[in-house]
Coordinates of C-alpha atoms in Angstrom, one line a residue:
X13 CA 2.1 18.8 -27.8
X14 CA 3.7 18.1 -31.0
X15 CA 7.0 16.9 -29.2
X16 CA 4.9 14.3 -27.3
X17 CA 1.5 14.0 -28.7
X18 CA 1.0 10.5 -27.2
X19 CA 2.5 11.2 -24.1
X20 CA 0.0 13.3 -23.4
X21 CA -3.0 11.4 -24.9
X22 CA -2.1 8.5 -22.3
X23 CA -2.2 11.3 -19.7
X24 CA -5.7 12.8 -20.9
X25 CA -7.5 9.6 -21.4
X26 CA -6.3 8.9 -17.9
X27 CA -8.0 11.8 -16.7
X28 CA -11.1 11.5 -18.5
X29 CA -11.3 8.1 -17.7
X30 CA -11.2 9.0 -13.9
X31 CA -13.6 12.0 -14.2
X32 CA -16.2 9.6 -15.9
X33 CA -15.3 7.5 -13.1
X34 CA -16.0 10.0 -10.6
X35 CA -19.0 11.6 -12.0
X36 CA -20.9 8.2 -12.7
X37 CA -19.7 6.6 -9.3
X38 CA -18.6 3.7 -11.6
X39 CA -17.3 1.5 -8.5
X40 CA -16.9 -2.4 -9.2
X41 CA -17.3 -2.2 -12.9
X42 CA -13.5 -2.5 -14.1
X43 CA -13.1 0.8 -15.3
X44 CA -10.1 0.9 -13.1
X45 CA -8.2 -1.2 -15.5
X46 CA -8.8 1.2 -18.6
X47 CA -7.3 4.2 -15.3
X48 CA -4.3 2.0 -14.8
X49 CA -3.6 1.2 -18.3
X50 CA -3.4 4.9 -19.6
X51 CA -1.6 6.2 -16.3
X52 CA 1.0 3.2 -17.3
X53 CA 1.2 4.9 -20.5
X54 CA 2.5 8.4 -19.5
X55 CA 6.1 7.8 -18.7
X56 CA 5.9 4.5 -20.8
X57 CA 5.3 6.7 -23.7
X58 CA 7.8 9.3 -22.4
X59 CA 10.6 6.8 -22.7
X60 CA 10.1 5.9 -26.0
X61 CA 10.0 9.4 -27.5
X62 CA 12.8 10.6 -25.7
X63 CA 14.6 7.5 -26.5
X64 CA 13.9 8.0 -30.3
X65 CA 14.9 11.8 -29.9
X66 CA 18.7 10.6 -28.6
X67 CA 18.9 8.1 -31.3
X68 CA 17.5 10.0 -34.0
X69 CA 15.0 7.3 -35.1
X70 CA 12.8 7.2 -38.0
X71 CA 9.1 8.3 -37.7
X72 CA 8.2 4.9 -39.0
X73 CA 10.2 3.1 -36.4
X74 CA 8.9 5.9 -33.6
X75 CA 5.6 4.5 -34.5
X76 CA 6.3 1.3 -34.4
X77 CA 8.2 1.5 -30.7
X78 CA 5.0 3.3 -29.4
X79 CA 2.6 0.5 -31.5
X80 CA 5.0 -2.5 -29.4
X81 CA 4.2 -0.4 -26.4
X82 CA 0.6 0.1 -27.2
X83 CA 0.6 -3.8 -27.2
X84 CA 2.0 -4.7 -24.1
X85 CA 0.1 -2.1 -22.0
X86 CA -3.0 -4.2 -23.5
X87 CA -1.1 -7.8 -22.4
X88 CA -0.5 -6.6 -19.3
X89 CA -4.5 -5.1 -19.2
X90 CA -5.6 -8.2 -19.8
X91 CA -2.9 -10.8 -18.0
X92 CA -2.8 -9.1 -14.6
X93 CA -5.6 -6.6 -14.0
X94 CA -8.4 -8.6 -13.1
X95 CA -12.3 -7.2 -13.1
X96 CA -12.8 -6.6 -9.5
X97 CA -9.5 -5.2 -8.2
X98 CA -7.5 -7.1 -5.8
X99 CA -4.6 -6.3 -3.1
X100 CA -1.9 -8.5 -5.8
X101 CA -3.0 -6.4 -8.6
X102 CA -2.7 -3.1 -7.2
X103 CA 1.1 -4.2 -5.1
X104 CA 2.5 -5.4 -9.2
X105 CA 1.0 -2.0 -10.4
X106 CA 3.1 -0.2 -7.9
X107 CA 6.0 -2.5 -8.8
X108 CA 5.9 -1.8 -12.8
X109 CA 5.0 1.9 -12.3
X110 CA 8.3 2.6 -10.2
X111 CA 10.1 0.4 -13.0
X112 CA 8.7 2.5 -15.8
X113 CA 9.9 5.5 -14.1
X114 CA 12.9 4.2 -13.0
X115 CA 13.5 3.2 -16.7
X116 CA 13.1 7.0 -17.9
X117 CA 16.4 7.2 -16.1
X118 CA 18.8 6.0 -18.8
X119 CA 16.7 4.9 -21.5
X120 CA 17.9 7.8 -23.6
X121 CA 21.6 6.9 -22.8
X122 CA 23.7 3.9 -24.8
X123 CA 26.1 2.4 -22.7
X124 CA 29.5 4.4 -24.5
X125 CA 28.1 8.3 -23.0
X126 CA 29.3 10.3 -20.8
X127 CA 28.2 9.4 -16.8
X128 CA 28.5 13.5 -16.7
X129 CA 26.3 13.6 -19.7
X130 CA 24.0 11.2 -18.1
X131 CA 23.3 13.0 -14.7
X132 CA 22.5 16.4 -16.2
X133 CA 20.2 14.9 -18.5
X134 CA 18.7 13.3 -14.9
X135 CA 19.3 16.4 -13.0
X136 CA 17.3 18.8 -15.8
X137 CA 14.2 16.4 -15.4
X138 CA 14.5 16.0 -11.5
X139 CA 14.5 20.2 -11.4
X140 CA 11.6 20.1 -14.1
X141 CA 10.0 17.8 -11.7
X142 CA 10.3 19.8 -8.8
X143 CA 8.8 22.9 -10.9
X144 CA 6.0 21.1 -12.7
X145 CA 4.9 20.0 -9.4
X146 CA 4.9 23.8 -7.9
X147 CA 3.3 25.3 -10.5
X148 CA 0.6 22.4 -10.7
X149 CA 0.1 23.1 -7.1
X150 CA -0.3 26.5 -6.8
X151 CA -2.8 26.7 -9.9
X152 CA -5.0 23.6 -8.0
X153 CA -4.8 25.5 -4.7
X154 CA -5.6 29.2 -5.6
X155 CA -8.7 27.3 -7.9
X156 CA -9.7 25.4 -4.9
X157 CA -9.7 29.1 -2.9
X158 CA -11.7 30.5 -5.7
X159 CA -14.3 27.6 -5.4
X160 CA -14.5 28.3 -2.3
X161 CA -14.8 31.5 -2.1
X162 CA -17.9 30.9 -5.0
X163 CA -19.6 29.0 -2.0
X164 CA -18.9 31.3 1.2
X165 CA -19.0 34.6 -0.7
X166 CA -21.6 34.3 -3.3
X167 CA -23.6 31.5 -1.7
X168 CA -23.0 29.0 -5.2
X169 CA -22.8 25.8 -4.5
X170 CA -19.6 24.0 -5.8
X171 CA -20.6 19.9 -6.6
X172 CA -17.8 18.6 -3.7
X173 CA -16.4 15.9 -7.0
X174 CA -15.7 19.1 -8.5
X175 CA -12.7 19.7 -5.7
X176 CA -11.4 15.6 -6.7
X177 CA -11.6 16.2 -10.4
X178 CA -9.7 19.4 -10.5
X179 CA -6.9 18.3 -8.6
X180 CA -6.6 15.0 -11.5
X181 CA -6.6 17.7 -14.0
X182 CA -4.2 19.8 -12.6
X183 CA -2.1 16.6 -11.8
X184 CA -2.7 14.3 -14.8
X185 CA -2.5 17.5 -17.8
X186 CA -1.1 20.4 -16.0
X187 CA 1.5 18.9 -14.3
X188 CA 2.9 16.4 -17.1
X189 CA 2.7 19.3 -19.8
X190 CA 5.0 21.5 -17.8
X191 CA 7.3 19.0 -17.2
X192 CA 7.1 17.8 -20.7
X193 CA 7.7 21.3 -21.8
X194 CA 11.5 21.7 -20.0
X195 CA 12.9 18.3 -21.0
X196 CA 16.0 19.4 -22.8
X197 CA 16.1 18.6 -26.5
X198 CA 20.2 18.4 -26.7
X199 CA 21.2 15.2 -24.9
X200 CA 25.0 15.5 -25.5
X201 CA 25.2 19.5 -23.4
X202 CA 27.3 19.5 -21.0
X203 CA 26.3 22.4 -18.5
X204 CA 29.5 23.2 -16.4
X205 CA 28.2 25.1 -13.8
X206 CA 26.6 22.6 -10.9
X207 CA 23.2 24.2 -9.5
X208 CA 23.8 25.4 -5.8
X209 CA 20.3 24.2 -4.5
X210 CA 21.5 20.7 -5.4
X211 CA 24.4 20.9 -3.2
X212 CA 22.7 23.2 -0.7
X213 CA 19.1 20.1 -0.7
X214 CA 21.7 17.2 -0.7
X215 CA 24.5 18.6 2.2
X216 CA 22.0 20.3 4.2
X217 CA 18.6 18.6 4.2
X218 CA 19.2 14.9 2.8
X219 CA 22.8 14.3 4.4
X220 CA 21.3 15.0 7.8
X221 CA 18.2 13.5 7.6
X222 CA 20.3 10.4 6.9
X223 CA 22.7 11.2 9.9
X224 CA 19.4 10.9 11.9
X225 CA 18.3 7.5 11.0
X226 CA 21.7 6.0 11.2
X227 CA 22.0 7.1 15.2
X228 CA 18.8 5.4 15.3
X229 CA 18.9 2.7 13.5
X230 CA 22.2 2.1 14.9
X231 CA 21.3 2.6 18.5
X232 CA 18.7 0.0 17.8
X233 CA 21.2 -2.5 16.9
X234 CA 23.3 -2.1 19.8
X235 CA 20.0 -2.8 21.6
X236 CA 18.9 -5.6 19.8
X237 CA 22.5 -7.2 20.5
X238 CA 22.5 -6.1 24.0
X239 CA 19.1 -7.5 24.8
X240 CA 19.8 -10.6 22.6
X241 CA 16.7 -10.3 20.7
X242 CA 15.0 -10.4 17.8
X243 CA 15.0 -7.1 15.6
X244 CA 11.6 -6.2 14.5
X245 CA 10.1 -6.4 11.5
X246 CA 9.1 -2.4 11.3
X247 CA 13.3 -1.6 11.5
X248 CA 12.8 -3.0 7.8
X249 CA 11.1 0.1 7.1
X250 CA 13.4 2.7 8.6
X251 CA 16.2 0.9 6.4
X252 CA 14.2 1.7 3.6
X253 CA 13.7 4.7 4.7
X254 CA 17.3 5.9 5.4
X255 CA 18.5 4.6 1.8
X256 CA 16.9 6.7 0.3
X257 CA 18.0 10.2 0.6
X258 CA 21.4 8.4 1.2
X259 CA 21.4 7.2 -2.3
X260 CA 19.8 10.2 -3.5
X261 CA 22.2 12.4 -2.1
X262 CA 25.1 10.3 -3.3
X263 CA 23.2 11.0 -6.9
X264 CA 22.8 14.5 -7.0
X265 CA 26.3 14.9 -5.7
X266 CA 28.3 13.8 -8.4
X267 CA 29.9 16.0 -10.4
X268 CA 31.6 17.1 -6.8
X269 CA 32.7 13.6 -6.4
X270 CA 35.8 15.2 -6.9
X271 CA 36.0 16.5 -3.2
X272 CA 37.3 15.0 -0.8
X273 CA 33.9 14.8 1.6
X274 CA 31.8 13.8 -1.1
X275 CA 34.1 11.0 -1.5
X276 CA 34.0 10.4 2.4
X277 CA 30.3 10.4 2.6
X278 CA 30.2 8.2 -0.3
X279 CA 32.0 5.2 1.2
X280 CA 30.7 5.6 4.5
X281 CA 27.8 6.0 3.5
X282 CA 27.5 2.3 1.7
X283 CA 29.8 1.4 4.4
X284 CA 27.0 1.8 7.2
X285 CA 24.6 0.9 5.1
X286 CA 26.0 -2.9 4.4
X287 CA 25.1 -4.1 8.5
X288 CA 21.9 -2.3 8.5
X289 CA 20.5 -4.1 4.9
X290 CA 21.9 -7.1 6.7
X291 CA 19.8 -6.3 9.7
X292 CA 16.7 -6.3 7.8
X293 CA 17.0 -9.4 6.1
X294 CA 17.3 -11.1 9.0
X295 CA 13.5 -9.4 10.6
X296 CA 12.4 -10.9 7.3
X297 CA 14.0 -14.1 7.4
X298 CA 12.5 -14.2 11.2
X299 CA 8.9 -13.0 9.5
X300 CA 8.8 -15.7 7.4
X301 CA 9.5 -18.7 9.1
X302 CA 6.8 -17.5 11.5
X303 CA 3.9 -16.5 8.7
X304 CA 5.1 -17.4 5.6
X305 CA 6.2 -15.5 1.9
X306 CA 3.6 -12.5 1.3
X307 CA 3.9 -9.8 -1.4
X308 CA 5.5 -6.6 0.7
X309 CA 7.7 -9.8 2.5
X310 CA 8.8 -10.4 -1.2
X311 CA 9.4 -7.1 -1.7
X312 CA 11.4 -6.2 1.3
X313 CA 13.8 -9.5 0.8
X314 CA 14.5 -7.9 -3.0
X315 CA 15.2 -4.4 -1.1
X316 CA 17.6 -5.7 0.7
X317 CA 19.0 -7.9 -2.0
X318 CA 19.5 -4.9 -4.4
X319 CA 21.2 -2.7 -1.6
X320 CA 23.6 -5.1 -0.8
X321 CA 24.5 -5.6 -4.4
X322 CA 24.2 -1.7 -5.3
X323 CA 26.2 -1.1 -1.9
X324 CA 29.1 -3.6 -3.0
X325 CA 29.2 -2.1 -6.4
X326 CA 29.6 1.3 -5.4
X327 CA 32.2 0.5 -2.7
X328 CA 34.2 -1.1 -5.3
X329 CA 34.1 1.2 -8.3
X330 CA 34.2 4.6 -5.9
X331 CA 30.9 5.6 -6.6
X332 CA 31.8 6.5 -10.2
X333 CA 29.3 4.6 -12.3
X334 CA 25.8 5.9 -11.1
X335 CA 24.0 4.5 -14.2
X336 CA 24.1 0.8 -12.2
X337 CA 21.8 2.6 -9.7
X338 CA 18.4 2.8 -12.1
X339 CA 19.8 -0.4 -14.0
X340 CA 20.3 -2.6 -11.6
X341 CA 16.9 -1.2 -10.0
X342 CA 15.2 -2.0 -13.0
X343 CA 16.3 -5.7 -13.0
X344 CA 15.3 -6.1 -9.3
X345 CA 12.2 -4.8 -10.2
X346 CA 11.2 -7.0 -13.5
X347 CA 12.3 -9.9 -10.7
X348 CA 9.6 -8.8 -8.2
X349 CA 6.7 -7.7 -10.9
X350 CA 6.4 -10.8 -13.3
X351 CA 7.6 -14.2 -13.6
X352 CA 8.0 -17.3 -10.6
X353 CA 10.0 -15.3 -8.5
X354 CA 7.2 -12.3 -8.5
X355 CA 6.0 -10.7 -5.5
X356 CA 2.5 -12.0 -6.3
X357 CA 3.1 -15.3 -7.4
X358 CA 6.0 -16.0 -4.3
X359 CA 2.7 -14.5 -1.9
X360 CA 0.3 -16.5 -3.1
X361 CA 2.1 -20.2 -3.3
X362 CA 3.5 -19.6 0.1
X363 CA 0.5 -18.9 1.8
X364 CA -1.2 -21.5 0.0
X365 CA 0.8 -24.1 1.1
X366 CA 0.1 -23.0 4.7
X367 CA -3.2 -23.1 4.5
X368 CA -2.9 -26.5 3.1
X369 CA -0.9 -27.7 5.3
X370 CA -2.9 -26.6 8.4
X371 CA -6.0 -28.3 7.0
X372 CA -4.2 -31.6 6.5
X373 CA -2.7 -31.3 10.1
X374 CA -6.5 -31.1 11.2
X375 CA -7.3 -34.4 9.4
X376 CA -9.3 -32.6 6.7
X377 CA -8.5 -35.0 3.6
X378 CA -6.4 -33.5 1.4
X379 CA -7.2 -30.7 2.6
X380 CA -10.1 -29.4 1.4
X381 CA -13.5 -29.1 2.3
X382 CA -17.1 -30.2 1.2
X383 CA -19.6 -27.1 0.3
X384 CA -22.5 -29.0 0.3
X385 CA -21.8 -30.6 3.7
X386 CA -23.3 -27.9 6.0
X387 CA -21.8 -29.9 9.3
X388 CA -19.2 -27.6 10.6
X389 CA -15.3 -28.7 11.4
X390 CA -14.4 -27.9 14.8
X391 CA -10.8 -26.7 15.1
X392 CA -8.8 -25.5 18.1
X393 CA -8.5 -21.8 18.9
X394 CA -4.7 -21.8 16.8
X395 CA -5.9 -23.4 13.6
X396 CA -9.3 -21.8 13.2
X397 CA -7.5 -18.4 13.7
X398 CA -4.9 -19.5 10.7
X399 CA -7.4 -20.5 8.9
X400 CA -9.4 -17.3 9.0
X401 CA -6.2 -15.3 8.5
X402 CA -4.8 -17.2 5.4
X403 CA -8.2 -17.9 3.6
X404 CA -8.8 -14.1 4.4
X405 CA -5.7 -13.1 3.0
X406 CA -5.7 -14.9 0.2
X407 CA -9.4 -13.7 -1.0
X408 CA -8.2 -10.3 -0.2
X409 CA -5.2 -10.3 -2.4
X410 CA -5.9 -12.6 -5.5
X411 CA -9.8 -12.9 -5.5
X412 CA -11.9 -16.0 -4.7
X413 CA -10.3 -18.4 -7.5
X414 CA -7.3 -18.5 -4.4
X415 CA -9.9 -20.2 -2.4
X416 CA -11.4 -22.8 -5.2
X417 CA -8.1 -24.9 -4.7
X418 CA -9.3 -25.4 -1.2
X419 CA -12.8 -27.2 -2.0
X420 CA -13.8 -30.6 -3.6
X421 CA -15.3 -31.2 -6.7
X422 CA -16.2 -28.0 -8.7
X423 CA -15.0 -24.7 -7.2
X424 CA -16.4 -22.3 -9.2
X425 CA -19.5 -22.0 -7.1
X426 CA -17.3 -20.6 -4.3
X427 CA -16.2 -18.2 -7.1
X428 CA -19.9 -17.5 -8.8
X429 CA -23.3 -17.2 -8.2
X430 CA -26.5 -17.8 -10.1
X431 CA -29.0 -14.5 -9.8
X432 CA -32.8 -15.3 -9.9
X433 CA -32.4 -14.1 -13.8
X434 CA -30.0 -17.3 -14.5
X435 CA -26.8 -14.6 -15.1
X436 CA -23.6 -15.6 -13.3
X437 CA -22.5 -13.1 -10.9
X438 CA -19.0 -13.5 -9.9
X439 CA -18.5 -12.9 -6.0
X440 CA -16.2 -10.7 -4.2
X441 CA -13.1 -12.0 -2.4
X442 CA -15.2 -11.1 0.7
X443 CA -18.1 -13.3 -0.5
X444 CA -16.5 -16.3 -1.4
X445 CA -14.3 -15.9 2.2
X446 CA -17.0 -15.7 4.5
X447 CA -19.0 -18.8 2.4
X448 CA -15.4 -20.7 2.9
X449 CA -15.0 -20.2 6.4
X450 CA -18.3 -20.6 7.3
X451 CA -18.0 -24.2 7.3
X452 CA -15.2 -24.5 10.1
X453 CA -16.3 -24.2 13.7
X454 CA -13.5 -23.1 16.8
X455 CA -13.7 -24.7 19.8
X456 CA -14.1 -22.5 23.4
X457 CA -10.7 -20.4 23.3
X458 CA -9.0 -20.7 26.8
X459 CA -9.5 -18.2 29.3
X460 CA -5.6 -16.4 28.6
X461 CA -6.9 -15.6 24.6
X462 CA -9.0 -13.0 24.3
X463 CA -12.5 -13.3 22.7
X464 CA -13.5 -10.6 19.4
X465 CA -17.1 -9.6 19.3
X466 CA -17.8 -6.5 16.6
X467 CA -21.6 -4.9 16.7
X468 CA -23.3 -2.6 13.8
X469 CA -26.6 -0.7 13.6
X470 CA -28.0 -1.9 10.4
X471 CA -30.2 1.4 10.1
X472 CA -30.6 4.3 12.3
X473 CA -34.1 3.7 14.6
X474 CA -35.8 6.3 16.9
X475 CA -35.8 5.0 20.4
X476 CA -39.2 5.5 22.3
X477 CA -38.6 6.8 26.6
X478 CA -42.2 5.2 27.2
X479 CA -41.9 5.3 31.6
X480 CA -38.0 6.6 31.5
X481 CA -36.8 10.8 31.9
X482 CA -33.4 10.4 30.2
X483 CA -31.5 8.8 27.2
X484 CA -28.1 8.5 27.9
X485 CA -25.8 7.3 24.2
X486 CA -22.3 6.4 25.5
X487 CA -20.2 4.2 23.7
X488 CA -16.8 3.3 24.7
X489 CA -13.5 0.4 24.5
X490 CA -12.6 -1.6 26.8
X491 CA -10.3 -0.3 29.9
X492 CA -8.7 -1.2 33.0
X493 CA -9.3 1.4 34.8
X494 CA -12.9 2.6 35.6
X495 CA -14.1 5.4 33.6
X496 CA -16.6 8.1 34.7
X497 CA -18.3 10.8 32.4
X498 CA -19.8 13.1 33.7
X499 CA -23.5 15.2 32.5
X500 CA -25.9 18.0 33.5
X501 CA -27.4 16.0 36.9
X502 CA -25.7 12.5 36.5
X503 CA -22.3 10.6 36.9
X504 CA -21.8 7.9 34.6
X505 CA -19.1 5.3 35.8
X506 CA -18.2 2.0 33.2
X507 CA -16.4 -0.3 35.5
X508 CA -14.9 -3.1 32.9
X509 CA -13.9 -5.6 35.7
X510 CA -16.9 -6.3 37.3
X511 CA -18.9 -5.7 34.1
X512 CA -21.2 -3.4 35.2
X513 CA -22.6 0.4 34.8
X514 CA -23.3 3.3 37.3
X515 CA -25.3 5.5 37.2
X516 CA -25.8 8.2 39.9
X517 CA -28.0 11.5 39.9
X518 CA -29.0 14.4 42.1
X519 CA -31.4 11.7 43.8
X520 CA -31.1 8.2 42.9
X521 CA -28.7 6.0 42.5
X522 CA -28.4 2.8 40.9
X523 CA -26.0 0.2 38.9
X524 CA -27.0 -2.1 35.7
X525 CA -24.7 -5.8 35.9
X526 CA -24.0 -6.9 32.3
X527 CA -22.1 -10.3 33.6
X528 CA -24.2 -12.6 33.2
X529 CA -25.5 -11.2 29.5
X530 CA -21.8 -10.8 28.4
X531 CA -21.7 -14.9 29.8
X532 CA -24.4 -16.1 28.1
X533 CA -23.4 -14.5 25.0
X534 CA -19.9 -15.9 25.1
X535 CA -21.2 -19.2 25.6
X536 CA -23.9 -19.2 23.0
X537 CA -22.2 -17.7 19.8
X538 CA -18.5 -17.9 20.4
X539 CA -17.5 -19.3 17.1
X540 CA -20.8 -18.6 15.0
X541 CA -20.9 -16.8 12.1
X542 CA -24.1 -15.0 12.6
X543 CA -26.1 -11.8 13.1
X544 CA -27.8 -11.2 16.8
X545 CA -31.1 -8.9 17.1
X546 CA -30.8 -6.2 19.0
X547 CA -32.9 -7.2 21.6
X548 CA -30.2 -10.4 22.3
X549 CA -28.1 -7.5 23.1
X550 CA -30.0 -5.2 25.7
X551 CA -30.4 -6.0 29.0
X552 CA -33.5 -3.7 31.0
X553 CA -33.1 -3.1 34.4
X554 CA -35.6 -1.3 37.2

């Protein structure tokens, strides 16, 4: 506590912040913003003191670092955490929290120390990690067994937020003040004995989880090439996924870079690693031209990008500067959070440009649309399906200002409304997307395209058997194959291709044909944006 008083007062207004959150159900009123801020805050914080610690910095100037921190927490609160929280907000949170951590690294360390000195400083708060996190565990799970053994035991009911907000305390104040409490306080100590689990986590665990993804993803390739395809877009993924623990194990093994395997895994390591990050750029370059620049797109093309670059540089100097690892990772990252080139910014011009462009290819000047004109545009199947998917997309992941571009005249009442008090309310992405696409019409899909129809119950109502002996509930998807279900005295048989239900019992037998409904209803409201009774739906047979 008196080591790093305001590393933990970021990490208990966090946690307060998301009790109060919890406890008053406080959904849609921002206070996710104040959450993100203070969780921001925690290694931010952390950083700084440790970095004043290693330089031996004044307390006026340690106050003044964490008052210039303080300050752009609250520019970044207010430039890119909107009220209502949005898909773009939440993918640059991400972004900036792995560069904050990623910072820790070798914030401490100036640029003349010693690499050695530099990894056990890393390696002493990777181990504290790894501790702080089992003892924060074990504490929230034996509490949880206590609760409920309070509720099974002694029949006292335990509140079920009770189970949510322990495990934020345990994680948010327990967890950070063990870890705090093992971060060594003598940066230039030099252990000289190397921890065996290291070795033992790295050659036995990570080494051949990485030996498994390279026979895959390398089996893959051969396929690809064999088949002379495309690779897919979800091999991006396993790339990620097998550098990794590569990289990681390359990390924790380097005070043994001495050996002569170590060395070996090192280069072939970034040696098999080059074709595969080449691989993956590609299923994004291939994504892209089909759909356009989105955030995780973004983020997968600077993946890649860094992994060649960290891959070349490690190849090249032998592995022996692992500082560029969290450096250069921290440049990538600054790329892909903030500025032109952003994840979010990239995402959002991209698909905006689609969007525009489809609507001028349909003739729609300039391509936007009248709100007040309540004749719909009729587009074919293609173009009303990218329209709903873009205009989606972009309400989903930047709110409905992404749409206002898209409509003449004044846009803001796509992005407001008026409540019968006079106070502006300002919609939801979801709002202002179904009021946008509401105004476009599709024309009958063809026969080969499949038609979507989704069905709710609004409330639960009790169904009256006036005349009938049974109630049979079945709901089912669609199949191929005929599917029977089978009850006390009846046989139940959905047969999907002629669009029909039978129904046998111990005497009767009989079939209900829901063709011609299904028809009608295909005919009538493919392409309207509207709600059907539920009497449109049933059909009664005798």
């Amino acid at each position: 506590m008196r080591r790093f008083p305001v590393t933990l007062a970021y990490a208990f207004l966090a946690v307060t912040l998301i009790i109060y959150a919890i406890e008053s159900e406080a959904n849609g009123t921002g206070i996710y913003r104040y959450i993100l801020t203070s969780l921001l805050g925690v290694p931010l914080s952390f950083s700084i003191s440790v970095y004043a610690e290693r330089h031996n910095l004044k307390q006026s100037l340690r106050i003044a670092c964490h008052a210039v921190a303080a300050i752009m927490l609250s520019a970044y609160f207010v430039l890119f955490l909107p009220a209502n929280l949005v898909y773009a907000a939440a993918i640059r949170f991400s972004l900036v929290a792995v560069l904050v951590h990623v910072w820790v690294a070798f914030a401490a360390y100036p640029r003349g120390s010693s690499v050695l000195t530099f990894w056990q400083f890393n390696r002493s708060l990777f181990l504290r990690f790894a501790v702080a996190s089992l003892f924060a565990g074990v504490l929230y799970i034996g509490l949880v067994i206590a609760f409920l053994s309070f509720d099974s035991l002694l029949g006292i009911k335990i509140n079920p937020k009770r189970y949510a907000e322990l495990f934020f305390v345990c994680a948010g104040i327990i967890h950070p003040w063990f870890f705090l409490a093992g971060v060594p306080r003598n940066f230039d100590h030099q252990a000289d004995d190397y921890p065996p689990v290291l070795r033992i986590f790295a050659q036995y665990i990570l080494i051949p989880l990485v030996a498994i993804y390279v026979l895959i993803l390398y089996l893959y390739s051969i396929k690809v090439i064999a088949h002379w395809e495309w690779p897919r877009y979800k091999a991006t993924y396993l790339v990620g996924l097998f550098s990794a623990p590569g990289i990681l194990a390359t990390l924790l093994l380097y005070p043994l870079s001495v050996s002569a395997w170590v060395k070996r895994y090192t280069r072939f390591f970034y040696l098999l690693l080059v074709p595969l990050v080449l691989m993956m750029l590609l299923c994004v370059y291939r994504r892209v031209t089909e759909h356009g620049l989105t955030e995780m797109m973004v983020i997968a093309i600077t993946m890649g990008v860094w992994l060649l670059f960290i891959s070349i540089f490690m190849l090249k100097t032998g592995g022996n500067n692992i500082r560029a690892v969290p450096a250069s990772l921290v440049v990538f990252l600054l790329v892909a959070a903030f500025g032109p080139f952003s994840a979010t910014s990239l995402g959002q011009s991209s698909q905006t440009a689609r969007l525009t462009n489809i609507l001028r290819q349909e003739k729609i000047s300039g391509g936007k649309i009248e709100l007040a004109d309540k004749r719909k545009i009729k587009l074919p199947m293609a173009a009303y399906s990218q329209v709903i998917d873009k205009s989606r997309y972009l309400a989903d992941h930047f709110g409905p200002e992404a749409l206002a571009p898209f409509v003449n005249g004044d846009g803001s009442t796509l992005v407001f409304e008026r409540s019968e008090s006079g106070a502006l309310r300002r919609r939801t992405g979801y709002e202002a997307h179904n009021i946008f696409i509401s105004h476009f019409l599709n024309t009958a899909p063809a026969k080969s395209q499949p038609a979507q129809y989704s069905t709710f119950h609004s409330k639960h109502e009790l169904i009256t058997l006036k005349g009938y002996s049974n109630l049979i509930r079945h709901q089912s998807y669609r199949s191929e194959e005929t599917r029977k279900f089978t009850g006390t005295g009846y046989e139940l048989s959905v047969d999907w291709q002629e669009n029909q239900v039978l129904v046998k019992t111990d005497k009767a037998a009989g079939s209900v044909n829901f063709g011609k409904l299904y028809a009608k209803l295909r005919t009538d409201y493919t392409g309207v944006d509207t709600q059907l009774k539920q009497e449109q739906l049933s059909l009664i047979h005798i």
